[in-house]
Coordinates of C-alpha atoms in Angstrom, one line a residue:
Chain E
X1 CA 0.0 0.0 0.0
X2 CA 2.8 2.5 -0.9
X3 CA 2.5 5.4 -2.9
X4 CA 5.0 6.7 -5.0
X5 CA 6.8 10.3 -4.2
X6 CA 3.0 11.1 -2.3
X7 CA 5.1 13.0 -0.2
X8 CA 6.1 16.1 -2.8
X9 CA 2.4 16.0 -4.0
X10 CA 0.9 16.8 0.0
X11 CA -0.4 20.0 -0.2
X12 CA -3.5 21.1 2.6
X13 CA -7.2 20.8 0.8
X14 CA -8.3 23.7 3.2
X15 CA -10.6 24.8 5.0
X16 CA -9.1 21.5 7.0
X17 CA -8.4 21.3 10.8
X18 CA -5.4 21.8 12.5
X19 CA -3.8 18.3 14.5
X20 CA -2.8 19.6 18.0
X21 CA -0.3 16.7 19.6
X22 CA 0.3 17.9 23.6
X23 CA 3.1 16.7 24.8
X24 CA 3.6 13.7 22.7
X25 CA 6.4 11.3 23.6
X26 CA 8.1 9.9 20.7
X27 CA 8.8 11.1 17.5
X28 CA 8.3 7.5 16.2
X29 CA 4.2 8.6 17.0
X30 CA 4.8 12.1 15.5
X31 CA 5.8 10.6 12.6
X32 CA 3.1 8.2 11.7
X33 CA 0.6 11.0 12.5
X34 CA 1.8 12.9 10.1
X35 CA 1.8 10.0 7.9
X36 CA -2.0 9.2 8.7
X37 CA -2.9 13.0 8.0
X38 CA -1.9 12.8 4.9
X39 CA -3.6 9.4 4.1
X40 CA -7.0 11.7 5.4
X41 CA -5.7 15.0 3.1
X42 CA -5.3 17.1 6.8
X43 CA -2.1 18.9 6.9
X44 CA -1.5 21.1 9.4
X45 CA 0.0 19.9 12.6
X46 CA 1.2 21.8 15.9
X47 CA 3.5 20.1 18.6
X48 CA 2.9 21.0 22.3
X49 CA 5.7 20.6 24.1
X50 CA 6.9 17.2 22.9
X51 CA 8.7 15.0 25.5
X52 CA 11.8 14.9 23.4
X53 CA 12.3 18.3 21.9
X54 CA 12.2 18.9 18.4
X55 CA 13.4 18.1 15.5
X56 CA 13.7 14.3 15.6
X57 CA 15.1 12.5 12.7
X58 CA 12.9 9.4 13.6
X59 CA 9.6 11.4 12.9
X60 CA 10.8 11.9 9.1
X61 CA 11.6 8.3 9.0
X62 CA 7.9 6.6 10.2
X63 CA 6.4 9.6 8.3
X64 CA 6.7 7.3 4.9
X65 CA 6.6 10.4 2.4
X66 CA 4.6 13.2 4.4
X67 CA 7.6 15.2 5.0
X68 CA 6.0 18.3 4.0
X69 CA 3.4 17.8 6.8
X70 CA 6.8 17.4 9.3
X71 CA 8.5 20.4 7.3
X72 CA 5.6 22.7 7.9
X73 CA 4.3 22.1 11.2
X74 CA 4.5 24.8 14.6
X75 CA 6.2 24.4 17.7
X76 CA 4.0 26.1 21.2
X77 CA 5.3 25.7 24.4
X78 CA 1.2 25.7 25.9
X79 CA -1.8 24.3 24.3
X80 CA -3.2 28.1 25.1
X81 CA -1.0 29.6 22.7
X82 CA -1.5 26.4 20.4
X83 CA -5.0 27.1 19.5
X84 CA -4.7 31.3 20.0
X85 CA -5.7 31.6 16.5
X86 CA -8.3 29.3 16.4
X87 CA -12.1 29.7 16.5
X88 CA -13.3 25.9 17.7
X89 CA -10.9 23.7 19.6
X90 CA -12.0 19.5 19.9
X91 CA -10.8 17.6 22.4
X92 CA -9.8 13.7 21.6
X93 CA -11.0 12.2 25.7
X94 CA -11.9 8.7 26.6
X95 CA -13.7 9.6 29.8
X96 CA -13.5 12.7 31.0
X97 CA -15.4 13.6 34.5
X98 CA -16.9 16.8 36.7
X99 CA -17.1 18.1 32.7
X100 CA -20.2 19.6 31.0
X101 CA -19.2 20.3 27.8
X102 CA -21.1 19.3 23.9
X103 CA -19.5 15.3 23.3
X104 CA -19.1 14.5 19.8
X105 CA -18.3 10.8 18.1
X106 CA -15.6 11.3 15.9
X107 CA -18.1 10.7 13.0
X108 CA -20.2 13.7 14.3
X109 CA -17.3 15.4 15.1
X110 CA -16.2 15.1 11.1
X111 CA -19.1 17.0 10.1
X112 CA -19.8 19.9 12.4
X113 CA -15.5 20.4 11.7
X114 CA -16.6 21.1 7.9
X115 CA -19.6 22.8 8.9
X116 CA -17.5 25.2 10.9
X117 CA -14.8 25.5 8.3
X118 CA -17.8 26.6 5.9
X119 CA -18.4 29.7 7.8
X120 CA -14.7 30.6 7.1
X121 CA -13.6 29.9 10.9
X122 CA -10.4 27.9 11.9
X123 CA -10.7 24.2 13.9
X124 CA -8.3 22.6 16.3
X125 CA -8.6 19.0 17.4
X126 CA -6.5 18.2 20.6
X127 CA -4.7 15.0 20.8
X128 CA -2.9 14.1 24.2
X129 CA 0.1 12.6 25.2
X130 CA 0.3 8.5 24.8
X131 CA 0.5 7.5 28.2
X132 CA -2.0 9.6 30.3
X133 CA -4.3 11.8 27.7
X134 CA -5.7 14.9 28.1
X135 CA -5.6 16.4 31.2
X136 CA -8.1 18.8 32.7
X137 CA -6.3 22.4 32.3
X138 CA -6.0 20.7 28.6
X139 CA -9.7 19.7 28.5
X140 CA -10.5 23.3 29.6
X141 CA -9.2 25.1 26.2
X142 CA -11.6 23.0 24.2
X143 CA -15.3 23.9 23.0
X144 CA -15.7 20.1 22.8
X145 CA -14.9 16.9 23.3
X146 CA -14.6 13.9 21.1
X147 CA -15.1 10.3 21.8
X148 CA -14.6 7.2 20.0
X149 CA -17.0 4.8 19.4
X150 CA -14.7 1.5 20.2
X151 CA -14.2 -1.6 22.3
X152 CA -14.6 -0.1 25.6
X153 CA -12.9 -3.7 27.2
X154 CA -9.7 -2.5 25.4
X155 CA -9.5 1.2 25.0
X156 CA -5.7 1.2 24.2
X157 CA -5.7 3.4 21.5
X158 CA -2.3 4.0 20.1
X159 CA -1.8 8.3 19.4
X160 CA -1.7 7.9 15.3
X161 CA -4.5 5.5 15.0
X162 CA -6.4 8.2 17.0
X163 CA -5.5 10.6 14.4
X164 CA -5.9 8.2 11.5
X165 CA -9.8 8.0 12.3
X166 CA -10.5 11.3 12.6
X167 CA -8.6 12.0 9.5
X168 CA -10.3 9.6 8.0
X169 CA -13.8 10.7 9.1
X170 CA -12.7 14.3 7.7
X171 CA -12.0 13.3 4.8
X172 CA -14.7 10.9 3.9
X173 CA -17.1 14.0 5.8
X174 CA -16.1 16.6 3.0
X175 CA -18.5 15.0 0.5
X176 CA -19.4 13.6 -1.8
X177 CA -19.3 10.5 -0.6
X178 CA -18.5 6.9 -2.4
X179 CA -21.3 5.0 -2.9
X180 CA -21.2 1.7 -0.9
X181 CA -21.1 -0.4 -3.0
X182 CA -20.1 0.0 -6.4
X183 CA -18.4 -2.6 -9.5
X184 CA -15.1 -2.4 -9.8
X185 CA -14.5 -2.5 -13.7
X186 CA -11.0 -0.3 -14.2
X187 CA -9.2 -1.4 -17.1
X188 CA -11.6 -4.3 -18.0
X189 CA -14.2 -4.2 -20.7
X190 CA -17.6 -4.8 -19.6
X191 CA -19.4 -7.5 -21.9
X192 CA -22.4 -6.5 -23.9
X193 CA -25.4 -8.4 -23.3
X194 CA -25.4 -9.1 -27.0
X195 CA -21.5 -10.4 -26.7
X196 CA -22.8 -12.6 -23.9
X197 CA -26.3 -13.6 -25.5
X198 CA -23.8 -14.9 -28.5
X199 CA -21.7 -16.6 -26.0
X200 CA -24.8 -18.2 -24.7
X201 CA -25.9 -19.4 -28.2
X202 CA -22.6 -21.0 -28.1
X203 CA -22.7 -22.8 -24.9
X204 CA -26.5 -24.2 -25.2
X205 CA -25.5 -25.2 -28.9
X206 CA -22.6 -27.0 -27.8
X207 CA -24.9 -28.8 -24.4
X208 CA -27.5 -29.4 -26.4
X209 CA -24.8 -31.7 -29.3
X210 CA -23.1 -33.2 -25.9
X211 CA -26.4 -34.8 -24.9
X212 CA -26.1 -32.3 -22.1
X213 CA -29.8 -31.0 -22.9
X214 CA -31.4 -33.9 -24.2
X215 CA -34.4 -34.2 -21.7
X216 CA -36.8 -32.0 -22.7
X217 CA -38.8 -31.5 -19.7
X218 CA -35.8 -30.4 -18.0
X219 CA -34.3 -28.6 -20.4
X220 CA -35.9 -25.1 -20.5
X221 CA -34.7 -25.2 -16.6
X222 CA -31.2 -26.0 -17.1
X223 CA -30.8 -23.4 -19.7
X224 CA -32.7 -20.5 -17.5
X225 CA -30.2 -21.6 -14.8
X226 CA -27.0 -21.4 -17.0
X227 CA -28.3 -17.8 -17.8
X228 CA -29.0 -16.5 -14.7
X229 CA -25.2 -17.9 -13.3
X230 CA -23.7 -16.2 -16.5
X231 CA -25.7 -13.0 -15.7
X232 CA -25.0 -12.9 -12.2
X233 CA -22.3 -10.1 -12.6
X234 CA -21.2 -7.9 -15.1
X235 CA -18.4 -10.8 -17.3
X236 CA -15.5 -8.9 -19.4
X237 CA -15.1 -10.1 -22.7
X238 CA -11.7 -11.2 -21.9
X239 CA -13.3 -13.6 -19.9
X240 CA -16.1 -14.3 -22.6
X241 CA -13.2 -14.9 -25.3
X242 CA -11.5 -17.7 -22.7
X243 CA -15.2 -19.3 -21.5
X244 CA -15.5 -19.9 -25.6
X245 CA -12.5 -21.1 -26.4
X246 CA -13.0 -23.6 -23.6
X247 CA -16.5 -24.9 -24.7
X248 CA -15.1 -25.0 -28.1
X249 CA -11.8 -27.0 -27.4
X250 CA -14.0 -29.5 -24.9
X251 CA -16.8 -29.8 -27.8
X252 CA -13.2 -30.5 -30.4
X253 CA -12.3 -33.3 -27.6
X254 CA -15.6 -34.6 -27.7
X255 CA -16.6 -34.8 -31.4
X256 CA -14.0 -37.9 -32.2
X257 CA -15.1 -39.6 -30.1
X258 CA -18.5 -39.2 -31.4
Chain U
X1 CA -5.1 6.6 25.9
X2 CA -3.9 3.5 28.0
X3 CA -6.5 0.6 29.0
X4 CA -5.8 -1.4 32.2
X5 CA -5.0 -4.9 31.9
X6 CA -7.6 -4.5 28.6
X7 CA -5.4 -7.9 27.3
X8 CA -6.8 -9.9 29.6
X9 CA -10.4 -8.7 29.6
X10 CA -10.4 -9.2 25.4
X11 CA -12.6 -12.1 24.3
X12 CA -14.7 -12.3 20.8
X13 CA -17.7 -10.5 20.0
X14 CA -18.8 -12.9 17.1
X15 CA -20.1 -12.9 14.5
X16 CA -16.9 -11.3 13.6
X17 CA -14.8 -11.2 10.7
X18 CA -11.3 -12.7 10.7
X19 CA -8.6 -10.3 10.0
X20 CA -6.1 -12.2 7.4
X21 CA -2.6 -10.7 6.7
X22 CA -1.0 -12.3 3.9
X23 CA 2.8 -12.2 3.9
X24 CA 3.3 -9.5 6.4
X25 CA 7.0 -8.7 6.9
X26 CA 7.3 -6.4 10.0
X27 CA 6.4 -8.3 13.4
X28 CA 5.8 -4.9 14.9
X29 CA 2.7 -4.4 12.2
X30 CA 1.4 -7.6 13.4
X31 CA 1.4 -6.4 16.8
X32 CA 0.2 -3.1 16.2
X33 CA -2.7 -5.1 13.9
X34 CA -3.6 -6.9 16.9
X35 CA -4.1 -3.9 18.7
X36 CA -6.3 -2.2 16.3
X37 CA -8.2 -5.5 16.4
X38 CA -8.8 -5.2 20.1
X39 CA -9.6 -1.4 19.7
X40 CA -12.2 -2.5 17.3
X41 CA -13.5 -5.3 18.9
X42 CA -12.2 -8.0 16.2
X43 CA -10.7 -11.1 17.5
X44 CA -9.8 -13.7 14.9
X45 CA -6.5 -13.4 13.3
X46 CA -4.8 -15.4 10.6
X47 CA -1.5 -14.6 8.9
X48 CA -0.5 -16.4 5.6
X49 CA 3.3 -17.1 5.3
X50 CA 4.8 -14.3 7.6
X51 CA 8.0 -13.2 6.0
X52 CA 10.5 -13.8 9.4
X53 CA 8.5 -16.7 10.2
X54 CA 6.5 -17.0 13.3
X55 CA 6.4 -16.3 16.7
X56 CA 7.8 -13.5 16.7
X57 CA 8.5 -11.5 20.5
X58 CA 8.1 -8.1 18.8
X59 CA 4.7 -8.7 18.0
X60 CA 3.8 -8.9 22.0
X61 CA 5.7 -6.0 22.7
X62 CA 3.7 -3.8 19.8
X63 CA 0.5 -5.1 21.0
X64 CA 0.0 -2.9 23.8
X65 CA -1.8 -6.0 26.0
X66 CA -4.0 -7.1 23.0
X67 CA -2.0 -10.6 23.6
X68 CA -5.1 -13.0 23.2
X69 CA -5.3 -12.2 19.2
X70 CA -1.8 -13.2 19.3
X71 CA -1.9 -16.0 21.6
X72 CA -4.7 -17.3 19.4
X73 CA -4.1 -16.6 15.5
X74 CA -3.5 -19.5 13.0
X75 CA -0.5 -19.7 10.2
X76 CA -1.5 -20.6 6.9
X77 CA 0.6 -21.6 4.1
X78 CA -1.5 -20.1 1.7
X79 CA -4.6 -17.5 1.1
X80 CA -6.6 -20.4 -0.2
X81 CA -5.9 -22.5 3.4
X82 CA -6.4 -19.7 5.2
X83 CA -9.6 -18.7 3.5
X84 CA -10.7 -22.8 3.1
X85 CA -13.3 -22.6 5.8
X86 CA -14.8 -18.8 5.2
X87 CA -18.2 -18.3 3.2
X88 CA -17.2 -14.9 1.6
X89 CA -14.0 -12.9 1.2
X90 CA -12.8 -9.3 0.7
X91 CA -10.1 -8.1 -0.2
X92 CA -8.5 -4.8 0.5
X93 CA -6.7 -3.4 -2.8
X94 CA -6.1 0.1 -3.5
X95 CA -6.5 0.0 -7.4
X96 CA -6.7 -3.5 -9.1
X97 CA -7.0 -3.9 -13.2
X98 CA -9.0 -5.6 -15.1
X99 CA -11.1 -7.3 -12.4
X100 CA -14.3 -7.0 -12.0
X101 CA -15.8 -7.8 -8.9
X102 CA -18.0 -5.7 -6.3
X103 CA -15.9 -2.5 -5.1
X104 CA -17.1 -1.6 -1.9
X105 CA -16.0 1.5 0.8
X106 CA -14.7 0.0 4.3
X107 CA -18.5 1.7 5.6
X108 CA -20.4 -0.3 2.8
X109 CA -17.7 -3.8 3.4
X110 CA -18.8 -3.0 7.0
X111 CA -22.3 -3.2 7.2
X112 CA -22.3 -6.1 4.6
X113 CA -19.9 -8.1 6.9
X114 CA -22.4 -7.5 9.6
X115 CA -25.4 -8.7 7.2
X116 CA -23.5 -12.0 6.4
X117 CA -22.8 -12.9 9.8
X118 CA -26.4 -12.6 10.8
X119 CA -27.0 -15.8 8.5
X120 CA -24.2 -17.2 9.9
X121 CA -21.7 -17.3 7.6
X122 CA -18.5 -16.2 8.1
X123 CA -16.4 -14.0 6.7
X124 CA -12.3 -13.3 6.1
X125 CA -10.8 -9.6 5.2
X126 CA -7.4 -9.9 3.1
X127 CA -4.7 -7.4 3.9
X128 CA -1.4 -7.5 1.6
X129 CA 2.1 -7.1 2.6
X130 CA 3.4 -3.7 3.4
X131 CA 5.2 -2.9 0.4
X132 CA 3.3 -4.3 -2.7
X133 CA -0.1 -5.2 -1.4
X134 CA -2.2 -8.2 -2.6
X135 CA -1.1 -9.7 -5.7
X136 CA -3.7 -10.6 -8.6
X137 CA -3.9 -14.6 -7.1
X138 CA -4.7 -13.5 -3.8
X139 CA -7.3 -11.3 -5.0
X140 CA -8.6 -14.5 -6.9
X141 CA -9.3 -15.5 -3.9
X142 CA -11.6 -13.0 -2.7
X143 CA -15.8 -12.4 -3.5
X144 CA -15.1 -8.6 -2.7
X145 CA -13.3 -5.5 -2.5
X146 CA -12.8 -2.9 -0.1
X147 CA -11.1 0.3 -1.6
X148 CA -10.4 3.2 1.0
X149 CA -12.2 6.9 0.9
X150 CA -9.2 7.9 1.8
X151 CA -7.1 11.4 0.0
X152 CA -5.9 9.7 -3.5
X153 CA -2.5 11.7 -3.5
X154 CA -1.2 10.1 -0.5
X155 CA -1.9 6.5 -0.3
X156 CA 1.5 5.1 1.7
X157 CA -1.2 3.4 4.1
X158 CA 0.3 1.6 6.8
X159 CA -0.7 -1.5 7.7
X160 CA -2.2 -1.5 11.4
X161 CA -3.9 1.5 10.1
X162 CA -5.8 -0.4 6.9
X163 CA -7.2 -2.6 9.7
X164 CA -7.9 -0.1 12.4
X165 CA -10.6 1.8 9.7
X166 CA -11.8 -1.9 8.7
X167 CA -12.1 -2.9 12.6
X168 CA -13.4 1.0 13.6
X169 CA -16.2 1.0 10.8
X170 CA -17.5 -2.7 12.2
X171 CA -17.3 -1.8 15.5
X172 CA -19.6 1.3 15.0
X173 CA -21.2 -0.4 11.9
X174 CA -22.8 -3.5 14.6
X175 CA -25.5 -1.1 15.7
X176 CA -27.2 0.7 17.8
X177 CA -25.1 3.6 16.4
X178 CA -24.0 6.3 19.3
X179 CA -25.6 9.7 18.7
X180 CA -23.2 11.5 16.7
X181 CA -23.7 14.7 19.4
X182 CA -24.5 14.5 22.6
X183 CA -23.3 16.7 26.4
X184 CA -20.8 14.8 28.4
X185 CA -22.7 15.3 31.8
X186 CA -20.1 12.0 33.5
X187 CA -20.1 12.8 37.1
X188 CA -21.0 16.6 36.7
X189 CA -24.5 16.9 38.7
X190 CA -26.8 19.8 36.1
X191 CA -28.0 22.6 37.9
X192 CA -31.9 22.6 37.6
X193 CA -33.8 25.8 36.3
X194 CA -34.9 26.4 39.8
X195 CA -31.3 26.8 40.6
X196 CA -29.9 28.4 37.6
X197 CA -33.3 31.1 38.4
X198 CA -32.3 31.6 42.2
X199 CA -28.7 32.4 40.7
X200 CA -29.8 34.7 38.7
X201 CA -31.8 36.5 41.0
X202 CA -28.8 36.9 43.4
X203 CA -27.0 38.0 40.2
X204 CA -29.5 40.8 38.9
X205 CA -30.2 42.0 43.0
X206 CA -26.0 42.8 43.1
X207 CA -25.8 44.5 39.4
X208 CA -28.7 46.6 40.6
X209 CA -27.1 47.2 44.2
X210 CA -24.1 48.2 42.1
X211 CA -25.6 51.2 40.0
X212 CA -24.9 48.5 36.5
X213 CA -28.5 48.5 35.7
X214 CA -29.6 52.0 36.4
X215 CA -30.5 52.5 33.2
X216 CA -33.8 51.9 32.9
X217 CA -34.5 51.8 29.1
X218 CA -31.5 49.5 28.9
X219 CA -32.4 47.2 32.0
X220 CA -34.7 45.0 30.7
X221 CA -32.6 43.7 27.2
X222 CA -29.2 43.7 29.4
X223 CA -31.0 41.0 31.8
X224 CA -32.5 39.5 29.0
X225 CA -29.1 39.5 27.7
X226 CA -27.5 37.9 31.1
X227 CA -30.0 35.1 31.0
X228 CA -29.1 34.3 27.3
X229 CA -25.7 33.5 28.9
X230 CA -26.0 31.4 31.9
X231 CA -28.5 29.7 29.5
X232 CA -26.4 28.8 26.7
X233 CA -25.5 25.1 27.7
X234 CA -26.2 23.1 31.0
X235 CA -24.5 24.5 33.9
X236 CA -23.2 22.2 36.9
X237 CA -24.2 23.4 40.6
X238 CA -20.6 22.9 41.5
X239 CA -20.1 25.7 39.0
X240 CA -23.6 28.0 40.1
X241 CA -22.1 27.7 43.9
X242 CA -18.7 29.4 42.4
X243 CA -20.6 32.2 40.6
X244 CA -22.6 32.9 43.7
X245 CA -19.3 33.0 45.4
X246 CA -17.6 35.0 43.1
X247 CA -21.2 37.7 43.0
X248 CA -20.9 37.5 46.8
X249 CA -17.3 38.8 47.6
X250 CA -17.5 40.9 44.7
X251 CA -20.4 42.4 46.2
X252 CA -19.0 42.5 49.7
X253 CA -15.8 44.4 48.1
X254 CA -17.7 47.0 47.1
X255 CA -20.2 47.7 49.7
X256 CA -17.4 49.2 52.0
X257 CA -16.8 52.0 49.5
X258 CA -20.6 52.9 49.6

């Protein structure tokens, strides 16, 4: 699942929210943030403080390509003057307590970001450190919280997975939205129902000189079910070429014999 | 963002879909899979001819106490062993040629893995190696596709984060969903109106002892004003007794200089 040179083509599809790490611990995290914002088209990131100081070689080397995301971001020494500029601040909490404060699932969370960023204003979304989260003078600069909706028997959630969803729900939020369920057909030609109507009249010709066919009572029921398996998805006609040169080299096999 | 013990508390929610990684190279992704697994309340894990051979101790350490997917997965030679006893197979595949098959978005590959485990059948999701992703014969293998909504000029996707969407979308996608907004009101007790009104009160009696609403033109829209405040979200009574406090000493301040 690599891309090639993605990293020179990252540029920020704005209005798009700004990642806020606080205190984050190792670069190794920073990194793959940076690399899950771009997989999500967010690209403006902040550092809070991070454990280990700043700049880290290992961050550019788990970033796999998003160097400009690394290259760009802002350095703050509190998450007050991290989100100064900002009009909405999110905060990324598993349980917070003794809080009243509008929660949001990330999926929610996705949508009222782009409706905010519609009105022209700038969004923050708080991520804490890996060990402990949040804490509460942290909690206090948001407007909001987010909250995740997973397993709450095992609620390690590693820092770049936490920003990978969120990215991810951004990006899938910003509409228009693939449809479910689609057919894949790049790079193969679909079959016309002609093409396969002729392929048909090849295979019942063939059944019915086999013997395959020969009971008529049965037979208008065996050829309804051949067409409904050969109509059951769309069939290239690569594949219609092979399926006739099959029932054409079995029917050669079978015709000496005969 | 760290569970307790969340290992040992992780047990199957079935039906669920088993998670199949074919050829992974880096231990530490398989760990880090596991993890996402737990996070999205997946259990079953196969891996298909890991490239440094298997068990592997940096898989625990990565796994962040999601040791009972590890503990438990099975190691196939091939996809077609590992998939041998599934009814239905996706496969996730940035951009395959000349296929054609159903092409479905983790959210739609979500709610359809839910709909086939209700008839009990079950179902297997193939990941590809790290570098080069699933080759055409393991995609042979598959019903299905799954193609990412994810930003199409960045698509280094790392592995543990392919199945954290997979395993975050059938986590939310197993119903009932969470409201996507709601107030976080954990351990906070809400003031009731009654209290909120007996605020007020003491709030408008000390602006009037203090000369602010002398104006009477301007009186009645600056109260109406004060009350559009205090009303603007729930307010805790842990936070009503510090404005009465705050109204109280303020007041006592300035009765001296009266």
């Amino acid at each position: 699942m690599t891309g090639r040179d993605g990293g020179a083509e990252l540029t920020p599809i704005d209005p798009s929210p700004v990642v806020i790490l606080v205190r984050p611990q190792l670069a190794e995290n920073i990194g793959a943030v940076a690399r899950a914002m771009g997989n999500g088209g967010l690209f403006h990131l902040r550092l809070v403080a991070p454990r280990d100081g700043w700049p880290q070689e290992r961050a550019w080397r788990m970033a796999s390509g998003a160097h400009r995301i690394l290259d760009s971001l802002t350095l703050h020494e509190t998450v007050a003057d991290a989100v100064a500029d900002l009009h909405r601040v999110f905060a990324t909490c598993p349980r917070p307590r003794h809080i009243i404060k509008p929660m949001l699932t990330a999926r929610g969370a996705a949508v009222e970001i782009h409706a905010i960023g519609a009105r022209a204003l700038k969004c923050g979304i708080l991520f804490g450190p890996e060990r402990a989260g949040l804490d509460n003078d942290d909690i206090a600069c948001a407007d909001s919280l987010i909250r995740y909706d997973l397993n709450p028997d095992f609620m390690s959630l590693n820092l770049s997975q936490a920003v990978m969803i969120m990215a991810y729900e951004w990006y899938i939020a910003r509409g228009p939205e693939e449809p479910p369920r689609s057919l894949q057909t790049n790079g193969a030609e679909v079959a016309t129902k002609y093409e396969l109507e002729n392929f048909m009249e090849h295979l019942i010709c063939e059944c019915d000189a086999s013997g395959f066919l020969k009971n008529p009572q049965k037979r208008p029921g065996m050829v309804r079910n051949l067409r409904h398996f050969f109509q059951r998805g769309e069939v290239t006609g690569q594949e219609l070429n092979t399926l006739h040169g099959i029932i054409a080299e079995l029917a050669r096999g079978r015709k000496p014999e005969a």
